[in-house]
PDB file of C-alpha atoms in Angstrom:
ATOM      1  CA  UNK V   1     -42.563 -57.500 -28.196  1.00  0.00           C
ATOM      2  CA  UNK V   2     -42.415 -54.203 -26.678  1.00  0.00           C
ATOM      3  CA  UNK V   3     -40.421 -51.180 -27.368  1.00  0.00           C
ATOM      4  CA  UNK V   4     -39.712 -47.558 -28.282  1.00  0.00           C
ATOM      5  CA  UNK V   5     -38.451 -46.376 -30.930  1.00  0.00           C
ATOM      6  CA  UNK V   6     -36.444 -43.167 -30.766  1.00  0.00           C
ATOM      7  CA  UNK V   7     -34.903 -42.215 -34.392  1.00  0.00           C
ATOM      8  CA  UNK V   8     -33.229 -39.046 -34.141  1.00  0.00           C
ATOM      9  CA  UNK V   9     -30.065 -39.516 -32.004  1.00  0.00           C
ATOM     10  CA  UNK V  10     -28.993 -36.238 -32.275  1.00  0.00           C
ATOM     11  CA  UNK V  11     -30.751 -32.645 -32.402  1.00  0.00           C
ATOM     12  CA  UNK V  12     -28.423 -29.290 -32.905  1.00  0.00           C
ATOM     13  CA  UNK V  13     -30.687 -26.246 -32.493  1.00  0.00           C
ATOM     14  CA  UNK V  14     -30.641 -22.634 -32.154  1.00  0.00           C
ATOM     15  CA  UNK V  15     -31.799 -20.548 -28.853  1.00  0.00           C
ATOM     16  CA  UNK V  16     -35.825 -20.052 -29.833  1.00  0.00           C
ATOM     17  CA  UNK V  17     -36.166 -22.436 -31.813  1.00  0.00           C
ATOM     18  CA  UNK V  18     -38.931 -24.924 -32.162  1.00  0.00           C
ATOM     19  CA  UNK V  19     -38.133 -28.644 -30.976  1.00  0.00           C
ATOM     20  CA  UNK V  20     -39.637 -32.474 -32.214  1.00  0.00           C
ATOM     21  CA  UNK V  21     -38.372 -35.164 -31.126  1.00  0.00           C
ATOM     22  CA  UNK V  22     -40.329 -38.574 -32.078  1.00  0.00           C
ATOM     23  CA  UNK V  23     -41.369 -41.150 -30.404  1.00  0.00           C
ATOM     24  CA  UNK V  24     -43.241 -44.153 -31.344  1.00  0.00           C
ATOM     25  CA  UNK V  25     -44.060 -47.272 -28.961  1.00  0.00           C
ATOM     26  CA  UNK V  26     -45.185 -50.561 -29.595  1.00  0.00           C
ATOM     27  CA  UNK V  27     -47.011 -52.747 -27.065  1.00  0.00           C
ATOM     28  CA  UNK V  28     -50.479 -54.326 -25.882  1.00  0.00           C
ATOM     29  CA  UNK V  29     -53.455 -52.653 -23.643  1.00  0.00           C
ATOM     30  CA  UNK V  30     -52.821 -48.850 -22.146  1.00  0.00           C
ATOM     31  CA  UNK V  31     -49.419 -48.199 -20.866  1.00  0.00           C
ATOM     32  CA  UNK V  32     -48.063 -44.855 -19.305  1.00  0.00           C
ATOM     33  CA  UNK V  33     -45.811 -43.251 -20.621  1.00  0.00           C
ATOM     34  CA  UNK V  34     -42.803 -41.075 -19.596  1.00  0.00           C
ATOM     35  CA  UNK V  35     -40.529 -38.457 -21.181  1.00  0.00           C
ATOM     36  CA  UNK V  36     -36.940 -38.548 -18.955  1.00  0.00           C
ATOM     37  CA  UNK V  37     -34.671 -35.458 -19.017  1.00  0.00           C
ATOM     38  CA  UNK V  38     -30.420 -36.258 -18.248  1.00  0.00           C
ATOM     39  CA  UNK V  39     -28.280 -33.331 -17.611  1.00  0.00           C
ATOM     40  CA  UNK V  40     -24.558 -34.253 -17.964  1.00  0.00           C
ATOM     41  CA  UNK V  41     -23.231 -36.037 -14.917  1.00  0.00           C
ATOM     42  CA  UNK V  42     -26.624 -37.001 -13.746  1.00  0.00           C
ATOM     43  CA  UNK V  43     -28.762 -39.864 -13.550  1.00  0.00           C
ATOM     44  CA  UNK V  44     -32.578 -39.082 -15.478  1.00  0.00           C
ATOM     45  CA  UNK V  45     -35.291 -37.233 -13.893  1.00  0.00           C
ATOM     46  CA  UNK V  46     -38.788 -37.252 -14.900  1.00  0.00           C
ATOM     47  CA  UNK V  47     -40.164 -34.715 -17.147  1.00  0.00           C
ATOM     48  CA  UNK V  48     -43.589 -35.347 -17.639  1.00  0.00           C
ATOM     49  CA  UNK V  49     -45.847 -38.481 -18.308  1.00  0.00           C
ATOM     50  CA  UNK V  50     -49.177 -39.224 -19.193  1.00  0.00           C
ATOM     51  CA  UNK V  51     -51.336 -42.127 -18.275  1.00  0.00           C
ATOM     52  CA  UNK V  52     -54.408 -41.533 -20.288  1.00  0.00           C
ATOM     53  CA  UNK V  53     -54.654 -42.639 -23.819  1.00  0.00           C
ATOM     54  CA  UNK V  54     -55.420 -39.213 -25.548  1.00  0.00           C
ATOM     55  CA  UNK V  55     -54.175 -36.675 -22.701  1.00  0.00           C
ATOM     56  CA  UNK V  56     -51.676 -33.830 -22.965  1.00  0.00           C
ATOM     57  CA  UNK V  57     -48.752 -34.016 -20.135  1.00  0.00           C
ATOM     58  CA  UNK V  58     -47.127 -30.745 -20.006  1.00  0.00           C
ATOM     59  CA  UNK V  59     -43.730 -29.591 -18.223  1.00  0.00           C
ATOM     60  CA  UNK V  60     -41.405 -26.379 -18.029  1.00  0.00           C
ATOM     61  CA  UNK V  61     -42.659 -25.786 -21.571  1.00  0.00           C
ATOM     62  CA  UNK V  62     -41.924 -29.058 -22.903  1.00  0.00           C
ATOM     63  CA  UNK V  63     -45.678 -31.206 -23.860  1.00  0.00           C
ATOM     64  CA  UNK V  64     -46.327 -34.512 -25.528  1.00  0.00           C
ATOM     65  CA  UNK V  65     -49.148 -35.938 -26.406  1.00  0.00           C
ATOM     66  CA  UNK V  66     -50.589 -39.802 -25.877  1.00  0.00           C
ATOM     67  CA  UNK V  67     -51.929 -40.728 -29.195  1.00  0.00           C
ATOM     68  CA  UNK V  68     -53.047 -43.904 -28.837  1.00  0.00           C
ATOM     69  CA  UNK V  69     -54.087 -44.068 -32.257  1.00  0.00           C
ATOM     70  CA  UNK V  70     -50.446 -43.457 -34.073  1.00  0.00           C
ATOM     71  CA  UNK V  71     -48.967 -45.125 -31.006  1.00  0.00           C
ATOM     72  CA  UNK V  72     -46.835 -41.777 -30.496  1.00  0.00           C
ATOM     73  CA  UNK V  73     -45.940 -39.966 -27.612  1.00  0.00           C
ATOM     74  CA  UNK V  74     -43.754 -37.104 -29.359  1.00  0.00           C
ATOM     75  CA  UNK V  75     -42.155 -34.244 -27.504  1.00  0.00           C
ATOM     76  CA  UNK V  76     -42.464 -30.501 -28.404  1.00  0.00           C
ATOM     77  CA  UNK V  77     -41.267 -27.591 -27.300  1.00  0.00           C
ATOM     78  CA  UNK V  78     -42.121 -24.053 -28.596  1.00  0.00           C
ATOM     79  CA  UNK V  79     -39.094 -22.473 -28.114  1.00  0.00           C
ATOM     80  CA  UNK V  80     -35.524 -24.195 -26.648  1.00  0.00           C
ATOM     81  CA  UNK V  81     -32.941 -22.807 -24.344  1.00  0.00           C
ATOM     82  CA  UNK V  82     -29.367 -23.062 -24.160  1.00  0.00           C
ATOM     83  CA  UNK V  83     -29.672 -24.614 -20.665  1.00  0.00           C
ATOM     84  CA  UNK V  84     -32.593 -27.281 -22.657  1.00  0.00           C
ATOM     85  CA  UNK V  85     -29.225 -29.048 -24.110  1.00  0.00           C
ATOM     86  CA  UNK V  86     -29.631 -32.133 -22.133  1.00  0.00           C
ATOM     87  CA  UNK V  87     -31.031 -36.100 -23.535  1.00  0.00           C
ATOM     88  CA  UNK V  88     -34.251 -36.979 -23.515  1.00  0.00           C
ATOM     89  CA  UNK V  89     -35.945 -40.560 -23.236  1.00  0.00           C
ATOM     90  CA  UNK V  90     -38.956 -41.365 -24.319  1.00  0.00           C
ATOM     91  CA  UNK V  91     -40.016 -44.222 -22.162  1.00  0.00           C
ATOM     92  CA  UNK V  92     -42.964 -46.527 -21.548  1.00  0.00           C
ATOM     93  CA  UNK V  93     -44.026 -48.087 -18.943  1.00  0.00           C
ATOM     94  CA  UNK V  94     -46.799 -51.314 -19.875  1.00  0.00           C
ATOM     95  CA  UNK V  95     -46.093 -52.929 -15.944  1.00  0.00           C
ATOM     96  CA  UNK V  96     -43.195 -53.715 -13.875  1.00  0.00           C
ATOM     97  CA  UNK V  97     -40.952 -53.103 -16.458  1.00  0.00           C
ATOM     98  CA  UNK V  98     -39.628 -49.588 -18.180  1.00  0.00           C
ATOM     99  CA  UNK V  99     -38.690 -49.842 -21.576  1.00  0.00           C
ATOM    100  CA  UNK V 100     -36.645 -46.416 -22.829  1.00  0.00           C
ATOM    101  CA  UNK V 101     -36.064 -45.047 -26.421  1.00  0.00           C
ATOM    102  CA  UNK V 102     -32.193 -44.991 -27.232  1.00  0.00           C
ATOM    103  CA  UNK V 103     -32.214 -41.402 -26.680  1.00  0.00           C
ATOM    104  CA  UNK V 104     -32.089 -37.950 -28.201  1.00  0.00           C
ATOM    105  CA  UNK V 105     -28.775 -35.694 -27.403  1.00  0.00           C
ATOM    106  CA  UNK V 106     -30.534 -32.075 -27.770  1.00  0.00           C
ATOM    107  CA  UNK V 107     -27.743 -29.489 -28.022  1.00  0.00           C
ATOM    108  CA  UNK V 108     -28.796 -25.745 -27.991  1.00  0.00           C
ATOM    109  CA  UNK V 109     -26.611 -22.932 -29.444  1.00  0.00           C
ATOM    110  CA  UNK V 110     -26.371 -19.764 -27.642  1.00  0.00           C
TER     111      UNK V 110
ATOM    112  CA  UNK T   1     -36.195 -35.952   1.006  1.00  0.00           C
ATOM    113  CA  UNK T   2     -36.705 -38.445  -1.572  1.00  0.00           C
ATOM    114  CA  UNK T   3     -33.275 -39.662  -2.638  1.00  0.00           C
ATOM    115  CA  UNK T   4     -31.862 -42.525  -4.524  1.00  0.00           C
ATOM    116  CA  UNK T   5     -27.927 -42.611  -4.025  1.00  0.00           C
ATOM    117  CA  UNK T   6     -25.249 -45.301  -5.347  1.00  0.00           C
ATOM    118  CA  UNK T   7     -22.066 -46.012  -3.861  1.00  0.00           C
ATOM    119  CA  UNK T   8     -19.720 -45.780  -5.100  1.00  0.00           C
ATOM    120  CA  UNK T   9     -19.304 -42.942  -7.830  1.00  0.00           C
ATOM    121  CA  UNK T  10     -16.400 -44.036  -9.523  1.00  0.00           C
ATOM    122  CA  UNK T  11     -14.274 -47.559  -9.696  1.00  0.00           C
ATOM    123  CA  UNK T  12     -11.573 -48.892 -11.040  1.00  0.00           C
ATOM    124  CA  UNK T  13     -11.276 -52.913 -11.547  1.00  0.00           C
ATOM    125  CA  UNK T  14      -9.202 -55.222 -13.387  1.00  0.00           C
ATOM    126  CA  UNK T  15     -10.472 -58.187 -15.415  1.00  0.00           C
ATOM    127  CA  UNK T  16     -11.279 -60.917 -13.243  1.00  0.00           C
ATOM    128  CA  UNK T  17     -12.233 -58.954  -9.560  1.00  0.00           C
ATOM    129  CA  UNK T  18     -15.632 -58.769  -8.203  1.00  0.00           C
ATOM    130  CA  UNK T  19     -17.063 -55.905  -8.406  1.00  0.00           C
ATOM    131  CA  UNK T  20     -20.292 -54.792  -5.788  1.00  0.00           C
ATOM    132  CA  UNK T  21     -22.134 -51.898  -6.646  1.00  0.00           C
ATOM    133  CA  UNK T  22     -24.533 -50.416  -4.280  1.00  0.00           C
ATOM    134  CA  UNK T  23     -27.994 -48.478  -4.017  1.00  0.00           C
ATOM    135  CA  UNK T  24     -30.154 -47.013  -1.679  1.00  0.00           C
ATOM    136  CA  UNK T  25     -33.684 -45.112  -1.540  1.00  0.00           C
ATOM    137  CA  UNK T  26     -34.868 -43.477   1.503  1.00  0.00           C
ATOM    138  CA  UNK T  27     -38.764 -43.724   0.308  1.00  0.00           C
ATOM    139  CA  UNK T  28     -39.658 -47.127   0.920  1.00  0.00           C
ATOM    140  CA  UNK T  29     -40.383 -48.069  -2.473  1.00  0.00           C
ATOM    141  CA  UNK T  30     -41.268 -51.237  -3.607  1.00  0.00           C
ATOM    142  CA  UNK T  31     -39.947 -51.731  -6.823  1.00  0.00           C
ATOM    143  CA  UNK T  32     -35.794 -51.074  -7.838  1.00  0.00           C
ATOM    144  CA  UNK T  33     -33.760 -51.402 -10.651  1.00  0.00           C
ATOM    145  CA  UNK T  34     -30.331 -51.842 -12.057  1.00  0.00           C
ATOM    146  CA  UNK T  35     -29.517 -50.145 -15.764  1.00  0.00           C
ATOM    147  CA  UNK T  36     -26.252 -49.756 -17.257  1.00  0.00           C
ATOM    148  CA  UNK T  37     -26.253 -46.967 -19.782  1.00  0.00           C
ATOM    149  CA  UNK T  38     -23.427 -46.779 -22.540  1.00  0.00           C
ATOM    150  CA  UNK T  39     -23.636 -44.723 -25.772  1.00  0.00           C
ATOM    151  CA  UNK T  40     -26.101 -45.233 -28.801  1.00  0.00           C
ATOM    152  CA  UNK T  41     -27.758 -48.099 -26.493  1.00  0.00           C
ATOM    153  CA  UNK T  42     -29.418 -45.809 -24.062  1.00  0.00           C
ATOM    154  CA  UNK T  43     -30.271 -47.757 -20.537  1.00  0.00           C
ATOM    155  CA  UNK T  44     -31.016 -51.291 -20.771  1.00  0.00           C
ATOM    156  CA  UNK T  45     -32.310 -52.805 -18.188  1.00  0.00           C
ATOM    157  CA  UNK T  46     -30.103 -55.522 -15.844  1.00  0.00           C
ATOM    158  CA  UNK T  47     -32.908 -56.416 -12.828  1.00  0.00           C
ATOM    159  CA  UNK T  48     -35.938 -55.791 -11.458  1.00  0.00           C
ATOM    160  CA  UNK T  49     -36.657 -56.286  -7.746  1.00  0.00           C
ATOM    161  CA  UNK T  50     -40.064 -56.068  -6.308  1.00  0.00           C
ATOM    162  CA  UNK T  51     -39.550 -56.238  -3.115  1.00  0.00           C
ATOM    163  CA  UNK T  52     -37.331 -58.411  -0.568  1.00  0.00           C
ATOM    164  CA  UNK T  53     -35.735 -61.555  -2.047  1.00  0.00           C
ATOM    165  CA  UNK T  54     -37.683 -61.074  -5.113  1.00  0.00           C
ATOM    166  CA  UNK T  55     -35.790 -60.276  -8.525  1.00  0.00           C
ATOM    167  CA  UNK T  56     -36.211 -60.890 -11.723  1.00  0.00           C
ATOM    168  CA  UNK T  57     -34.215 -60.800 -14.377  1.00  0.00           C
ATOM    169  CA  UNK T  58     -34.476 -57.865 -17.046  1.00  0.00           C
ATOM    170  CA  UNK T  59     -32.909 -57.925 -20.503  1.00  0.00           C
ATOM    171  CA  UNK T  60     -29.294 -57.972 -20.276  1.00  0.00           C
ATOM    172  CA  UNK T  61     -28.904 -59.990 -16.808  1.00  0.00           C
ATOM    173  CA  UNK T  62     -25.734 -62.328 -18.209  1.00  0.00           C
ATOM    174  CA  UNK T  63     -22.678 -61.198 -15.904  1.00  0.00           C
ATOM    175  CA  UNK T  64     -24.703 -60.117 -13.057  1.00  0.00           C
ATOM    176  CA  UNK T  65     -26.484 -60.908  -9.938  1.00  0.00           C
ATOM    177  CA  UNK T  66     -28.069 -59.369  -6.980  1.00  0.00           C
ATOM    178  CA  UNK T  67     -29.009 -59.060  -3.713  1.00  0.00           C
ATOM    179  CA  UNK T  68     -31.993 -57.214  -1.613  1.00  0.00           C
ATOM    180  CA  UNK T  69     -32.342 -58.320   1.896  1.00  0.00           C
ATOM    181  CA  UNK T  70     -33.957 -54.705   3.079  1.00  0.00           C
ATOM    182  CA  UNK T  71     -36.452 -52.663   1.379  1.00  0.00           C
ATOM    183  CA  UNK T  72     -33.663 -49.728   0.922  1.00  0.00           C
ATOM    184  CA  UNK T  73     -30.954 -51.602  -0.438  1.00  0.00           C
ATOM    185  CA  UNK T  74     -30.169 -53.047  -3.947  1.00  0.00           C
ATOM    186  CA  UNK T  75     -26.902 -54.904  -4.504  1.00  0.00           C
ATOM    187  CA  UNK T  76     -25.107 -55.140  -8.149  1.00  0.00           C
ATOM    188  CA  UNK T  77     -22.977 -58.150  -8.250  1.00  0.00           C
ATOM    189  CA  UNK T  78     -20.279 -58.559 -11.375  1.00  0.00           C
ATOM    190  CA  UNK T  79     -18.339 -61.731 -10.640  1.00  0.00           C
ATOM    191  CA  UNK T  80     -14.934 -61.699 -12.188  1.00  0.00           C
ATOM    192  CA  UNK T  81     -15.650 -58.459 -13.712  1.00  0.00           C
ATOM    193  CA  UNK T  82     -15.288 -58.202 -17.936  1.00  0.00           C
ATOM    194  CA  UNK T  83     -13.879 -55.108 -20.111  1.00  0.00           C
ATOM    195  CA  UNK T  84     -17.276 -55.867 -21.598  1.00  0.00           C
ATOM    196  CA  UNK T  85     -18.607 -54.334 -18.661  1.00  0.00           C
ATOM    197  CA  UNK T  86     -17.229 -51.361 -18.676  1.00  0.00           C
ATOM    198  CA  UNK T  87     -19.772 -48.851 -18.588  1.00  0.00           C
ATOM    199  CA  UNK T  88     -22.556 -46.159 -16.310  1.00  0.00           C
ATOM    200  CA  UNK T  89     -24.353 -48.034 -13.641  1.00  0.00           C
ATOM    201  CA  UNK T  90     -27.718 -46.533 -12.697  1.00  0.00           C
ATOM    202  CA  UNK T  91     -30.253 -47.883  -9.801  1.00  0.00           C
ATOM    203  CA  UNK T  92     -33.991 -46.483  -9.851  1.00  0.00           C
ATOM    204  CA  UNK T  93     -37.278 -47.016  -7.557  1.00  0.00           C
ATOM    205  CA  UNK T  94     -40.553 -46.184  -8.032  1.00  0.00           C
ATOM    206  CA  UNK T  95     -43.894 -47.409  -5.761  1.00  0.00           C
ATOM    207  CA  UNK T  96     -45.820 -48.733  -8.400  1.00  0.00           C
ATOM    208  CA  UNK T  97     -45.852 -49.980 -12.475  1.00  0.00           C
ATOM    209  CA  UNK T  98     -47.661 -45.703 -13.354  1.00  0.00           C
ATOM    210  CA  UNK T  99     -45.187 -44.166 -11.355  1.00  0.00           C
ATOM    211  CA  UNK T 100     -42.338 -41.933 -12.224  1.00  0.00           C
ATOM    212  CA  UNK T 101     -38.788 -43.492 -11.339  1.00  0.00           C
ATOM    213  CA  UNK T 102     -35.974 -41.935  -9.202  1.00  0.00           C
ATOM    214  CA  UNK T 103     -32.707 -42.540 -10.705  1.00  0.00           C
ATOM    215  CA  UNK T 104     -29.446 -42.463  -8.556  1.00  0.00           C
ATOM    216  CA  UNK T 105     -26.447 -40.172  -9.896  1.00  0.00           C
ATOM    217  CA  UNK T 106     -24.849 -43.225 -11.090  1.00  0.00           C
ATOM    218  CA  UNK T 107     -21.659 -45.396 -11.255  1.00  0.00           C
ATOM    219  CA  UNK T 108     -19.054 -45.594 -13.876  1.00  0.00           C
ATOM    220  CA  UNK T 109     -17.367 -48.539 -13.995  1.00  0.00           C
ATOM    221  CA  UNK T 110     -14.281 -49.524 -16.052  1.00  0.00           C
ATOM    222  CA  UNK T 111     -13.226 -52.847 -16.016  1.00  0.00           C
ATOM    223  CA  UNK T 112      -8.964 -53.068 -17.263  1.00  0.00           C
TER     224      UNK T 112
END
């Protein structure tokens, strides 16, 4: 069936440093897929997604990649802010429905 | 302004009470959706509706029920409410399957 898988359910970093978070998805034919930001208190908000098998989607210095061939969508950031502490879904999206990752609780140290 | 908003922000119910939970989008989309959200589970996904009087169940729909008689409004129905069910509520539209969601602020429920 489908899903996402979203192993790491909790990232500590440092200001500046460099951010992964992995996602892998499993499903048939071409779906889009999403990355979701949630600040505390607050429902998710799109922050970026990619529809094209192979395409870079790119967002306030966050980018992920649709590799069809690894069926990965993983997110990257060069270097994380304080105010990046927030969790992230990866999500995917193969029709009507949208299938999220469990979630990644970033938390940036000043 | 494109806005998805829930009513209401916070409740309190005991076992047993019905419980309505409430959603609105001022974009006319198509598509809306109930989630509840509680930790290590991330959102999993109660209904779909695609439109009018047409809903269809999504993964965890045991408990629930609901109700869309306008475009801009999406009912959540818990009859005789469960501790079980204790958790965040959150309602999201979008206009079509590529599309981003909008996610209201959400509800948390808790269920004595």
């Amino acid at each position: 069936g489908d899903s996402v898988i979203q192993m790491q359910g909790q990232v500590t970093l440092s200001e500046n440093d460099f951010l992964f978070i992995n996602c892998t998805y499993s499903t048939t034919g071409y779906p889009t897929l999403f990355w979701y930001v949630q600040y505390s208190g607050e429902g998710p908000q799109l922050l970026l997604q990619v529809t094209t098998a192979n395409n870079k989607g790119s967002s306030r210095g966050f980018e992920a990649t649709y590799d069809k061939g690894t069926t990965s969508f993983h997110l990257q950031k060069t270097s994380v802010q304080e105010i990046d502490s927030a969790v992230y879904y990866c999500a995917m999206s193969p029709a009507y429905k949208v299938i999220f990752g469990k979630g990644t609780h970033l938390h940036v140290l000043p | 302004d494109m806005k998805v908003t829930q009513m209401p922000r916070y409740l309190i119910k005991r076992m047993g009470e019905n419980v309505l939970l409430e959603c609105g989008q001022d974009m006319s989309h198509e598509t809306m959706y109930w989630y509840r959200q509680d930790p290590g589970l991330g959102l999993q996904l109660i209904y779909i509706s695609y439109d009018v009087d047409s809903n269809s169940e999504g993964d965890i729909p045991k408990g629930y029920r609901v109700s869309r008689k306008k475009r801009e409004h999406f009912s959540l129905i818990l009859d005789s409410a469960k501790t079980n069910q204790t958790s965040v509520y959150f309602c999201a539209s979008r206009t079509g399957n590529y599309a981003e969601q909008f996610f209201g602020p959400g509800t948390r429920l808790t269920v004595l």
